[in-house]
Tab-separated table of C-alpha atoms in Angstrom:
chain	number	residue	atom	x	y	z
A	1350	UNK	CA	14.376	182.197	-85.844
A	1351	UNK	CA	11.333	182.740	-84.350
A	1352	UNK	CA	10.324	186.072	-82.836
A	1353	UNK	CA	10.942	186.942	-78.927
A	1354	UNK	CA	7.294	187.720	-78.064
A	1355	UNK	CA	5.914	184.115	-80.143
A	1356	UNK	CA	8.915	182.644	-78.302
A	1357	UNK	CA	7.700	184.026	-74.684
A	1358	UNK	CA	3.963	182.246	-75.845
A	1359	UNK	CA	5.790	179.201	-76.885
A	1360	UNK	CA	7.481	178.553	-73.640
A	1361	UNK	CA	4.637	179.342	-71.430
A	1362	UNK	CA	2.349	176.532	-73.464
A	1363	UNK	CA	4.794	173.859	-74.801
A	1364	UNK	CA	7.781	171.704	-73.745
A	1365	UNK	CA	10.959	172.807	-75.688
A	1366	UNK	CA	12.851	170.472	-77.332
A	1367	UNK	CA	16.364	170.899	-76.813
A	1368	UNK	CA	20.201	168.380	-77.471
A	1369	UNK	CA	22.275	168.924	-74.985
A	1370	UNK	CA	26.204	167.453	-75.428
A	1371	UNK	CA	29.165	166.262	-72.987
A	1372	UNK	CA	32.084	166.689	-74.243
A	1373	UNK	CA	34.994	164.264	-73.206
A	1374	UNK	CA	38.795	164.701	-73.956
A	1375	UNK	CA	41.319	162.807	-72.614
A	1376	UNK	CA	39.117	161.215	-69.542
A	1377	UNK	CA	37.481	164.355	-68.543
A	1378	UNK	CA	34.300	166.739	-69.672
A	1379	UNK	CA	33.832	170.210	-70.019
A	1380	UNK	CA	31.580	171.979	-68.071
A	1381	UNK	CA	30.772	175.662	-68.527
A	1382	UNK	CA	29.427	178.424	-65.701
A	1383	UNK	CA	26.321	179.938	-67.213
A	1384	UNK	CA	25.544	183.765	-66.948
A	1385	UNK	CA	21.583	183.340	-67.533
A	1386	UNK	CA	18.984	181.817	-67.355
A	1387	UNK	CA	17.919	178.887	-67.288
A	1388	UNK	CA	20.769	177.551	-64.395
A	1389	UNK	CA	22.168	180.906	-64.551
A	1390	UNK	CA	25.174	180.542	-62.246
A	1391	UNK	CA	25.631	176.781	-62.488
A	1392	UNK	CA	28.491	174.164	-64.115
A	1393	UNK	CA	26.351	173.006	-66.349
A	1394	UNK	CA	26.730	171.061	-70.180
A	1395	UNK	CA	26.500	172.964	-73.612
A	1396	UNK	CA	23.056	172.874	-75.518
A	1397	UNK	CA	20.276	174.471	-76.610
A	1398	UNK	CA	17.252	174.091	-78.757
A	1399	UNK	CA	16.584	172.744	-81.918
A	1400	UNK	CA	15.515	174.494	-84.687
A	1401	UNK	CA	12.491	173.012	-87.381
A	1402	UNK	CA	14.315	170.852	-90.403
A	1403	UNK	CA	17.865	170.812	-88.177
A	1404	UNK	CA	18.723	167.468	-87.704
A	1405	UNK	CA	20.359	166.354	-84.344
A	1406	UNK	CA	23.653	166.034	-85.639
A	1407	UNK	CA	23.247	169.697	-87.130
A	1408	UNK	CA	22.050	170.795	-84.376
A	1409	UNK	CA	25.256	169.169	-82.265
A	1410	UNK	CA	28.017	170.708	-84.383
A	1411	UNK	CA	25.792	174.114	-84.414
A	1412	UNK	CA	25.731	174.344	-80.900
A	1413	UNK	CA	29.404	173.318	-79.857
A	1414	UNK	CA	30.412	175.943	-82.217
A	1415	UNK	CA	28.110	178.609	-80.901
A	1416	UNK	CA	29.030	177.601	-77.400
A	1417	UNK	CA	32.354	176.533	-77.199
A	1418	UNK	CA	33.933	177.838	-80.551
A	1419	UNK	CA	34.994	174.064	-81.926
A	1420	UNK	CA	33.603	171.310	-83.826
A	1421	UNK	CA	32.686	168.078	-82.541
A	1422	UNK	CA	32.343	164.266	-83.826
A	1423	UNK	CA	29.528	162.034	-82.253
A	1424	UNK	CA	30.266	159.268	-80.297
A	1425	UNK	CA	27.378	158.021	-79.082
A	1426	UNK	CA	23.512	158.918	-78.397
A	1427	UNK	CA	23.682	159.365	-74.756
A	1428	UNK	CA	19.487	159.202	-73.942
A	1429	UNK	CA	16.405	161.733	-73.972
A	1430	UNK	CA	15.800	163.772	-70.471
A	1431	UNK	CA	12.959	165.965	-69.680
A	1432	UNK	CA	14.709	169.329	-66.991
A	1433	UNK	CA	12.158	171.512	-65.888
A	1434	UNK	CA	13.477	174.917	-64.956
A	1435	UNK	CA	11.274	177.777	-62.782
A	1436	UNK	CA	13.162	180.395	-64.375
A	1437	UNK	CA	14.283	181.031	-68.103
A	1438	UNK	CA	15.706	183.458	-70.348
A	1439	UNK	CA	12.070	185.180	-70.915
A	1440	UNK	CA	9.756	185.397	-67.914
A	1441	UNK	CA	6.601	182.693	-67.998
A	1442	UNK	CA	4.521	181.768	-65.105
A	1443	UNK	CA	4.853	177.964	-66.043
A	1444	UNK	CA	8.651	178.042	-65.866
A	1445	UNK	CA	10.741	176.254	-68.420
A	1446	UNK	CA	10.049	172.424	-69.921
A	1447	UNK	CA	12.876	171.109	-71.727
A	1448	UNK	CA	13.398	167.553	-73.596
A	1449	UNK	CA	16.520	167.370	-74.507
A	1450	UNK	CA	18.209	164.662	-76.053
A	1451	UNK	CA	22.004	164.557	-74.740
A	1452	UNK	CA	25.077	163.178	-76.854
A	1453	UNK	CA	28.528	162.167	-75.781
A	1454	UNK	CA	30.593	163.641	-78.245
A	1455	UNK	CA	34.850	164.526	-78.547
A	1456	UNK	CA	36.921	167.094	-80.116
A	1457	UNK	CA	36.989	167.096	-84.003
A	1458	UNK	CA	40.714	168.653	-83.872
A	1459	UNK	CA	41.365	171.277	-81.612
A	1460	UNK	CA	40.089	171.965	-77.578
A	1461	UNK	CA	40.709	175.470	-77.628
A	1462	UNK	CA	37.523	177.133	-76.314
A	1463	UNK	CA	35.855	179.735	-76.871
A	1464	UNK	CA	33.560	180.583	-75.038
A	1465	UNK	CA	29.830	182.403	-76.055
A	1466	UNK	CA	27.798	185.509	-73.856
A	1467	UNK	CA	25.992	183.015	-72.351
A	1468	UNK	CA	28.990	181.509	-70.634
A	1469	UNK	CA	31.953	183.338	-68.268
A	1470	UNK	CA	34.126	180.097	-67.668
A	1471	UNK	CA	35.481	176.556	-68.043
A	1472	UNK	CA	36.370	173.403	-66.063
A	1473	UNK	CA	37.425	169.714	-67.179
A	1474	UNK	CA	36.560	167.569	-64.084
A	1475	UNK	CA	37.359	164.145	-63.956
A	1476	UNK	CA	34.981	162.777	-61.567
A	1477	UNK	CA	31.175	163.630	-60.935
A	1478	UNK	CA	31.075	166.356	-58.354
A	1479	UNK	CA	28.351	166.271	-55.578
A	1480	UNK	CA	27.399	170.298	-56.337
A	1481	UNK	CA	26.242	169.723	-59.622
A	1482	UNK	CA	22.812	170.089	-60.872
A	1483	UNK	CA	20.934	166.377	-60.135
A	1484	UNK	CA	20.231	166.649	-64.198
A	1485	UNK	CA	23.790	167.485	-65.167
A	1486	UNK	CA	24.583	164.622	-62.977
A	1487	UNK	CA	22.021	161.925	-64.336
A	1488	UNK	CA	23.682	162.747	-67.866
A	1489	UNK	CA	27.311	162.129	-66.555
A	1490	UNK	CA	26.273	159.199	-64.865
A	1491	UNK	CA	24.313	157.937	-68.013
A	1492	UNK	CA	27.224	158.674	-70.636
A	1493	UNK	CA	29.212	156.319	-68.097
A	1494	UNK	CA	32.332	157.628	-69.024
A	1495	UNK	CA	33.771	159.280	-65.461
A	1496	UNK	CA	33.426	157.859	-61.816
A	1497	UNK	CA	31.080	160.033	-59.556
């Protein structure tokens, strides 16, 4: 892990890289309400960054398990997004810039979540719904997989 403070310098100079995954189950995706930043107090997808010598599909299972307590099987590659965010978890003056690379993935065995401290709750939705973040959206569109 890298240090907080050589984190802070990271974010205010480079673009983070980042997977981000939608998980579908039985013609709906989760979506969980975030408690901070960045989209604190949105319905947003799970993800995070990736760490050096993690390969994507490490870094998939790592972060549905951190996030939403299961494991996860790839279905497909869903594309690469770059979100810009004013505000993230450490205060910069540049804001956030995140590439994140988003995968459709399902349930390995069971859909019991659990959810982490950076989450307070859950929703399946079935359809794309007009509130949600214009990036959260663009993913759900792309993955192609529930009607908006």
């Amino acid at each position: 892990m890298i240090p907080n403070e050589l984190y802070q310098q990271i974010l205010e100079h480079m673009p983070i890289f980042c997977i981000d995954i939608v998980l579908y189950h039985q013609g709906k995706v989760l979506l969980t309400y975030r408690t901070q930043e960045p989209a604190i107090n949105q319905w947003w997808i799970q993800g995070g960054r990736v760490f050096k010598n993690e390969t994507f599909s490490q870094a998939v299972q790592r972060l549905a398990k951190r996030e939403i307590g299961i494991e996860v099987e790839i279905i497909t590659q869903i594309g690469t997004y770059e979100v810009f965010f004013e505000q993230g978890i450490f205060e910069t003056k540049s804001g956030i810039h995140d590439v994140a690379v988003c995968f459709l993935v399902k349930p390995k065995d069971s859909t019991e979540i659990e959810l982490d401290q950076t989450h307070t709750k859950w929703k399946w939705i079935g359809r794309i719904e007009s509130d949600l973040d214009p990036y959260v959206k663009k993913v759900l569109e792309d993955a192609k997989i529930i009607l908006s």
